[in-house]
CSV table of C-alpha atoms in Angstrom, one decimal:
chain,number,residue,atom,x,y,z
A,1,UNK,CA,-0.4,-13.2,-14.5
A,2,UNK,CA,-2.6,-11.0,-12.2
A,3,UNK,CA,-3.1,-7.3,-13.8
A,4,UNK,CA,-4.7,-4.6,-12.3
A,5,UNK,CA,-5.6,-1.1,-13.9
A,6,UNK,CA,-7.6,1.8,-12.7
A,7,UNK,CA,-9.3,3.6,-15.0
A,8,UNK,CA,-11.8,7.2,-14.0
A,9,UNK,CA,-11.3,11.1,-14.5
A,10,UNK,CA,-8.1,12.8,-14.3
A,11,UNK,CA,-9.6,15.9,-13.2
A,12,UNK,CA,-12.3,16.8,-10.5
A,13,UNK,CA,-13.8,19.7,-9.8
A,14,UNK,CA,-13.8,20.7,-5.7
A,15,UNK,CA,-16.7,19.1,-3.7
A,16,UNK,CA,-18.0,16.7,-6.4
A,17,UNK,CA,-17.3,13.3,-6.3
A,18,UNK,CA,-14.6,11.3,-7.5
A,19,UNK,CA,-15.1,8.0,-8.6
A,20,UNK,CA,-12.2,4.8,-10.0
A,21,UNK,CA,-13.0,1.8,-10.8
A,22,UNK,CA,-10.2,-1.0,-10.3
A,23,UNK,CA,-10.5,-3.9,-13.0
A,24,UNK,CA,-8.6,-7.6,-12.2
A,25,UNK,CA,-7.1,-9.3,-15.3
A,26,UNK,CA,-5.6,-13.3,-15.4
A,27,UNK,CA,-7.2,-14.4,-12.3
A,28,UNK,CA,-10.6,-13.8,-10.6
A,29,UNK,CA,-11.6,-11.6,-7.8
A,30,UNK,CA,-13.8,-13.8,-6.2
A,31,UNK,CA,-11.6,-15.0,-3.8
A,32,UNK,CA,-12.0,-15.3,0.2
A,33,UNK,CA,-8.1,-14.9,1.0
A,34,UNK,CA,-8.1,-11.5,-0.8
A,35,UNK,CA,-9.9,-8.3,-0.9
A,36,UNK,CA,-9.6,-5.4,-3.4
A,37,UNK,CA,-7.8,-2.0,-1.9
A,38,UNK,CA,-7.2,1.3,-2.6
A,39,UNK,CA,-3.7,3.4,-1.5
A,40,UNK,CA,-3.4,7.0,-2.7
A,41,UNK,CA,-0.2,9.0,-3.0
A,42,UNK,CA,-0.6,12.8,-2.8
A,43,UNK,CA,2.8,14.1,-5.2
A,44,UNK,CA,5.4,13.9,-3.5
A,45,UNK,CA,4.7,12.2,0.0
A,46,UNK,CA,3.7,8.7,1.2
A,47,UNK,CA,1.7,6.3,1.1
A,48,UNK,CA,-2.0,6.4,2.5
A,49,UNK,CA,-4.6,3.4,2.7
A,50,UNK,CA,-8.0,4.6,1.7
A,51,UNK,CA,-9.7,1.4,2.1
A,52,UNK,CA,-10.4,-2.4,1.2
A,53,UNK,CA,-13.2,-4.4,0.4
A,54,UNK,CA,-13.7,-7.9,0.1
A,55,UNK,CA,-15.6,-10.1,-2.3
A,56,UNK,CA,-18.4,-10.5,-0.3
A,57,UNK,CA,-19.1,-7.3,0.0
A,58,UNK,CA,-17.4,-6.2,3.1
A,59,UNK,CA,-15.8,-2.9,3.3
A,60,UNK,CA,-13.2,-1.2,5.5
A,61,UNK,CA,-12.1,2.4,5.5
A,62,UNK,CA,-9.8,4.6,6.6
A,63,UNK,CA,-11.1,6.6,9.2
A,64,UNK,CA,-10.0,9.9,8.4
A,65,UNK,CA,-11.9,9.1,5.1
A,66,UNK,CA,-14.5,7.2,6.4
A,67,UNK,CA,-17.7,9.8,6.0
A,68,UNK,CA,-16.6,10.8,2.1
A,69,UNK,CA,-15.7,7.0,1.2
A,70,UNK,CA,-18.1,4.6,-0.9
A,71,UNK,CA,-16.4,1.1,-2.1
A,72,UNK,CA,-18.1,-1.6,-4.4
A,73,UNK,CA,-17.1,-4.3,-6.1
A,74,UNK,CA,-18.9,-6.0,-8.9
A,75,UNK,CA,-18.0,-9.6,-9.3
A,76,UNK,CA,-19.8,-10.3,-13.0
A,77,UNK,CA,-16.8,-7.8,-14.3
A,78,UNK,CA,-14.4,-8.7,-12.3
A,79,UNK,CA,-14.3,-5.1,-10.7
A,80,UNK,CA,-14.3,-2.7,-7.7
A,81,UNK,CA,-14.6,0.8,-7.2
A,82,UNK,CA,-14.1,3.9,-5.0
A,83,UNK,CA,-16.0,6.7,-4.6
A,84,UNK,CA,-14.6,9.3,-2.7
A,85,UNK,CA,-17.3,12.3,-2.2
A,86,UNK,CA,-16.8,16.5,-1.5
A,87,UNK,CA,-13.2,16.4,-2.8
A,88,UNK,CA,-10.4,19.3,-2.1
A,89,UNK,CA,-7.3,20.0,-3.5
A,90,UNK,CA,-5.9,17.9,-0.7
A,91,UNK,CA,-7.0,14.5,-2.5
A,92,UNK,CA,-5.3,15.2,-4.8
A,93,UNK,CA,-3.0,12.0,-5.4
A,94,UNK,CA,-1.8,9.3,-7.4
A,95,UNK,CA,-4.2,6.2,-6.4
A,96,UNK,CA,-3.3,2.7,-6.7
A,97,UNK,CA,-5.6,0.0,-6.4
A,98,UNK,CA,-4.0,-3.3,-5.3
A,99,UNK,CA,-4.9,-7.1,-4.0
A,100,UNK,CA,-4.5,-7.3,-0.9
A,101,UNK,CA,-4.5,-10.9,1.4
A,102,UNK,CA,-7.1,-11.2,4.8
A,103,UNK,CA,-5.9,-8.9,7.5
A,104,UNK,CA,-4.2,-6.6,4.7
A,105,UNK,CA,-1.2,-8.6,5.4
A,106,UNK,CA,0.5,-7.7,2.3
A,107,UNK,CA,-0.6,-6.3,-1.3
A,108,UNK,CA,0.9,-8.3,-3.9
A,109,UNK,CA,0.0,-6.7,-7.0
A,110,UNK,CA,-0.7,-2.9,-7.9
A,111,UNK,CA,-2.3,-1.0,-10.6
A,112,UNK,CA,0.0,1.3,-12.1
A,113,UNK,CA,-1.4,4.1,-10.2
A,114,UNK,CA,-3.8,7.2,-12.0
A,115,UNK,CA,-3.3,10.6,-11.3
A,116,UNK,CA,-6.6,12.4,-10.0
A,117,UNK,CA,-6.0,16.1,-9.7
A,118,UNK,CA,-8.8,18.4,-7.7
A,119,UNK,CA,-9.0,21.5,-9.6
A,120,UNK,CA,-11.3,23.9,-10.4
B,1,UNK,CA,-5.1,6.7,13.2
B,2,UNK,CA,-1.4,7.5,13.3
B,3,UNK,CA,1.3,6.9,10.6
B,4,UNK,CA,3.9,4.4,11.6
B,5,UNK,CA,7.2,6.1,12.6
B,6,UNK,CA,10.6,5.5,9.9
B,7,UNK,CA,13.2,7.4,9.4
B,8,UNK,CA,13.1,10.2,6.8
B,9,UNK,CA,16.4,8.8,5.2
B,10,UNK,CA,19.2,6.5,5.4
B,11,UNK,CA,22.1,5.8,3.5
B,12,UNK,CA,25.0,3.6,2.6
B,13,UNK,CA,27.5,2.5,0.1
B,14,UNK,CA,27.6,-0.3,-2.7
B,15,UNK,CA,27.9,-4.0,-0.5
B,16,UNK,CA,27.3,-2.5,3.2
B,17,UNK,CA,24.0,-3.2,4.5
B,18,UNK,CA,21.5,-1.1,6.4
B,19,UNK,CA,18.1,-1.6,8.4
B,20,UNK,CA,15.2,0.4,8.1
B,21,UNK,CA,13.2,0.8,11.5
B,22,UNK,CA,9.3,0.7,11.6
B,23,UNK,CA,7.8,1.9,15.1
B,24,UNK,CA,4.0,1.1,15.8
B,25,UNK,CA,2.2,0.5,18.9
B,26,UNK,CA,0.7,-2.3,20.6
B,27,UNK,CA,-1.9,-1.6,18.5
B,28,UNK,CA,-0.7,-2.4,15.2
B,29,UNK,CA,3.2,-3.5,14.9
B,30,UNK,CA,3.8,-4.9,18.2
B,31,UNK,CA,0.0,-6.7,18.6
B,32,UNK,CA,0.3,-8.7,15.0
B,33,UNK,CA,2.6,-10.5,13.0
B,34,UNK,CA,1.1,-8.7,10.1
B,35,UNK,CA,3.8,-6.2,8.9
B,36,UNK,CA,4.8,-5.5,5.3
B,37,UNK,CA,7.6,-3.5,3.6
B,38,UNK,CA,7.4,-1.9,-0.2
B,39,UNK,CA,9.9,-0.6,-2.6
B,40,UNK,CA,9.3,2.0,-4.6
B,41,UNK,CA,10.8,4.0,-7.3
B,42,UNK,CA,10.0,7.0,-8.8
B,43,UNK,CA,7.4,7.2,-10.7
B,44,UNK,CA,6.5,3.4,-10.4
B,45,UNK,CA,3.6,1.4,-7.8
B,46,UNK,CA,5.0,0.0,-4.8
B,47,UNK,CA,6.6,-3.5,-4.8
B,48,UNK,CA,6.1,-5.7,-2.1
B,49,UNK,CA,9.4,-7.0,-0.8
B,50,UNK,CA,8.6,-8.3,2.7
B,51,UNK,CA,5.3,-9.7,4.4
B,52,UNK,CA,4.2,-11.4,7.9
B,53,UNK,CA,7.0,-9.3,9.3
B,54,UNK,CA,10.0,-11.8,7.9
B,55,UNK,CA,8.4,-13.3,4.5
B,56,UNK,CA,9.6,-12.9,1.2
B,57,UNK,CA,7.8,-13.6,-1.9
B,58,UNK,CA,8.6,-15.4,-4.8
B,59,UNK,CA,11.1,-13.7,-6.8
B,60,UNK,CA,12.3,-10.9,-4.5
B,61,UNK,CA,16.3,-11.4,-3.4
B,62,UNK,CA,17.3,-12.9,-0.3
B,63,UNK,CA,19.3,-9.9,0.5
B,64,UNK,CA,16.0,-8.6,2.1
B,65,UNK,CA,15.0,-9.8,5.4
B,66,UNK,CA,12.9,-8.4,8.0
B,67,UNK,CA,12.3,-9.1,12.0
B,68,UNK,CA,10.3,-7.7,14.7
B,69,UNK,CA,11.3,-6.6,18.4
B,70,UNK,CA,8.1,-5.6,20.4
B,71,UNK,CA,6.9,-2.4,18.8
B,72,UNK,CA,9.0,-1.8,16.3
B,73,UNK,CA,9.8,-3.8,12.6
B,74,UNK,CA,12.8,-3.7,10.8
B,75,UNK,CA,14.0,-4.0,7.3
B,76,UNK,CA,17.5,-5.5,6.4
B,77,UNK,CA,19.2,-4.5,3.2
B,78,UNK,CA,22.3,-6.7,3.0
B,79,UNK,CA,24.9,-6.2,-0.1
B,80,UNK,CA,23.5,-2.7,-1.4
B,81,UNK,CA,23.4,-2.5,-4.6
B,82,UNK,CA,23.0,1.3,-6.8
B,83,UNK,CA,19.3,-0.7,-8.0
B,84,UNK,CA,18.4,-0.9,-4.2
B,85,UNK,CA,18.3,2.6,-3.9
B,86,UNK,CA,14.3,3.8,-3.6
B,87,UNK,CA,11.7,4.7,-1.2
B,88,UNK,CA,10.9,1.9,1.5
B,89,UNK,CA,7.3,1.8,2.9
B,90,UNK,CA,6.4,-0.6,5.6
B,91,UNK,CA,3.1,-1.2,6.7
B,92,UNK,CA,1.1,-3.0,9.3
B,93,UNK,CA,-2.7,-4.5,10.5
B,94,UNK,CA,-4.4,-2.6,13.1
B,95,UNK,CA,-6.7,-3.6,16.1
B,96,UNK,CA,-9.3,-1.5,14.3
B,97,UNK,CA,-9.1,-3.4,11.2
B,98,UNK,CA,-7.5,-1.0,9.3
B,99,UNK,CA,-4.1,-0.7,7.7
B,100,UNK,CA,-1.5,1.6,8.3
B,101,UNK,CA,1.5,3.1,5.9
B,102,UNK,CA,5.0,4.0,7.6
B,103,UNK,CA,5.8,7.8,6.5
B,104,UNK,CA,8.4,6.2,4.1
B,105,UNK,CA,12.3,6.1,4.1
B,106,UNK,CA,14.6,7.3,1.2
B,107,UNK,CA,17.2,5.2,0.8
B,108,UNK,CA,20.5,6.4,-1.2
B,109,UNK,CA,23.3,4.3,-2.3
B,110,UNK,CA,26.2,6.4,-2.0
């Protein structure tokens, strides 16, 4: 069975960087009908899409993240990360990372989501 | 980009059914057959109930369905049960190859 966890700080300090880093369990990631995604959930409200990148190497973002968001993925480890830079209280969420299929037609299995709080 | 449009809440009581709306544009819901719906409860990841706009996977009940009508996707909830009760996301592909979350819809089983 496919398991994702996300693993990173739990705290960041306003305007550094924080990072997560996604790791795929029971199946590999190098696959061309799915890409690797991130969804955040501030506490309390909805969902949000951050961005998704596929195996290749391609990478989508959300455009009201776009200038503050760096995605990688690492195929050897069966990995992918997100880097999201100058961080405010307002990114402060609960972030999932999740497979998603081509066209980010559905996400089929989620992390169980890790709490990064910006705090000084 | 602009969140899809759902009601804040609905309700209803133990073996009614209700539908969950999900307004887009042409640019995203009503251009592509590429629309999802989540359940979530609290304190849990989303869980994918509905994809390509009418598609269930494996393992989720039939009493789910969902359709389309031009802009705007729906979610059917057939037989409610107190274990549907939870927060309903939809979601849908864009023309700028992005993806985009509906604000989300509590829904309470009376």
């Amino acid at each position: 069975q496919l398991q994702l966890q996300e693993s990173g700080p739990g705290l960041v300090k306003p305007s550094e960087t924080l990072s997560l880093t996604c790791t795929v369990s029971g199946g590999s990631i190098s696959s061309s009908n799915y890409c690797g995604g991130w969804v955040r959930q501030p506490p309390g409200k909805g969902l949000e899409w951050v961005g998704s990148i596929f195996y290749s190497g391609a990478t989508y973002y959300n455009p009201s993240l776009k200038s503050r968001v760096t995605m990688s993925v690492d195929t050897s480890k069966n990995q992918f990360s997100l880097k999201l830079s100058s961080v405010t209280a307002a990114d402060t969420a609960v972030y999932y990372c999740a497979r998603m299929g081509t066209n980010f037609r559905l996400s089929d299995h989620w992390g169980q989501g890790a709490l990064v709080t910006v705090s000084s | 980009q602009s969140a899809l449009t759902q009601p804040a809440s609905v309700s209803g009581s133990p073996g009614q059914s209700i539908t969950i709306s999900c307004t887009g544009t042409t640019s995203d819901v009503g251009g592509y057959n590429f629309v999802s719906w989540y359940q979530q409860h609290p304190g849990t990841a989303p869980k994918l109930m509905i994809y390509d706009v009418t598609n269930r996977p494996s393992g989720v009940s039939n009493r789910f369905s969902g359709s389309k009508s031009g802009n705007t996707a729906s979610l059917t909830i057939s037989g409610l049960q107190p274990e549907d009760e939870a927060d309903y996301y939809c979601s849908s592909y864009t023309s700028s190859t992005t993806l985009v979350f509906g604000g989300g819809t509590k829904l309470t089983v009376l």
